[in-house]
Coordinates of C-alpha atoms in Angstrom, one line a residue:
M18 CA 85.0 144.8 99.8
A19 CA 88.5 143.8 99.1
K20 CA 90.3 140.5 100.2
L21 CA 93.9 140.3 101.3
T22 CA 95.9 137.2 101.7
L23 CA 98.7 137.4 104.2
E24 CA 101.6 134.9 105.0
I25 CA 102.5 135.0 108.6
E26 CA 104.9 133.0 110.6
D27 CA 103.3 130.2 112.5
K28 CA 104.6 131.4 115.8
K29 CA 103.1 134.9 115.2
L30 CA 99.7 133.8 113.9
K31 CA 97.8 133.7 117.2
F32 CA 99.1 137.1 118.1
F33 CA 98.1 138.5 114.8
K34 CA 94.6 137.0 114.9
D35 CA 94.2 138.3 118.4
L36 CA 95.2 141.7 117.2
I37 CA 92.9 142.1 114.2
K38 CA 89.8 140.5 115.7
H39 CA 89.4 143.7 117.6
L40 CA 89.0 145.7 114.4
S41 CA 85.4 146.0 113.5
F42 CA 86.0 146.3 109.7
V43 CA 88.0 143.1 109.5
K44 CA 86.4 139.7 108.9
I45 CA 88.5 136.6 109.6
T46 CA 87.8 133.5 107.6
T47 CA 89.8 130.5 108.6
S48 CA 91.0 128.0 106.2
E49 CA 91.1 124.2 106.5
L50 CA 94.9 124.6 106.4
D51 CA 95.2 126.0 110.0
E52 CA 97.5 123.9 112.1
D53 CA 96.2 121.4 114.6
T54 CA 96.5 121.9 118.3
D55 CA 99.0 119.9 120.3
E56 CA 96.3 117.8 121.6
Q57 CA 95.0 117.0 118.1
V58 CA 98.5 116.1 117.0
R59 CA 98.9 113.7 120.0
E60 CA 95.5 112.1 119.3
N61 CA 96.4 111.6 115.6
I62 CA 99.6 109.9 116.6
R63 CA 97.8 107.7 119.0
T64 CA 95.3 106.6 116.4
S65 CA 98.0 105.9 113.8
V66 CA 100.0 103.9 116.4
K67 CA 97.0 101.8 117.2
E68 CA 96.2 101.2 113.6
L69 CA 99.7 100.2 112.9
K70 CA 99.6 97.7 115.8
E71 CA 96.4 96.2 114.4
V72 CA 98.0 95.8 111.0
L73 CA 101.1 94.2 112.4
E74 CA 99.1 91.8 114.5
G75 CA 97.0 90.9 111.4
K76 CA 93.8 92.2 112.9
T77 CA 93.4 94.7 110.1
K78 CA 94.5 94.6 106.6
S79 CA 96.6 97.4 105.2
R80 CA 96.2 98.9 101.7
P81 CA 98.5 99.7 98.9
A82 CA 100.4 103.1 99.1
K83 CA 99.1 104.0 95.5
E84 CA 95.5 103.6 96.7
F85 CA 96.3 105.8 99.8
L86 CA 97.9 108.4 97.7
K87 CA 94.9 108.5 95.2
E88 CA 92.7 109.7 98.1
L89 CA 94.9 112.6 98.8

């Protein structure tokens, strides 16, 4: 079995996946790099804003940027 890596424009990805999923000889493996849905993006923003407010109000402590970047 061969593996093929493709680069597809974001706006065409859904169309391409819908097209090839109907081919019995193709197996689609999604990666963790798939983009979030609009709702996931909104929820991430809501959570971030809430966390920022808590830090600014002194309810939560922030952490140094270097520590955060080490996690990445």
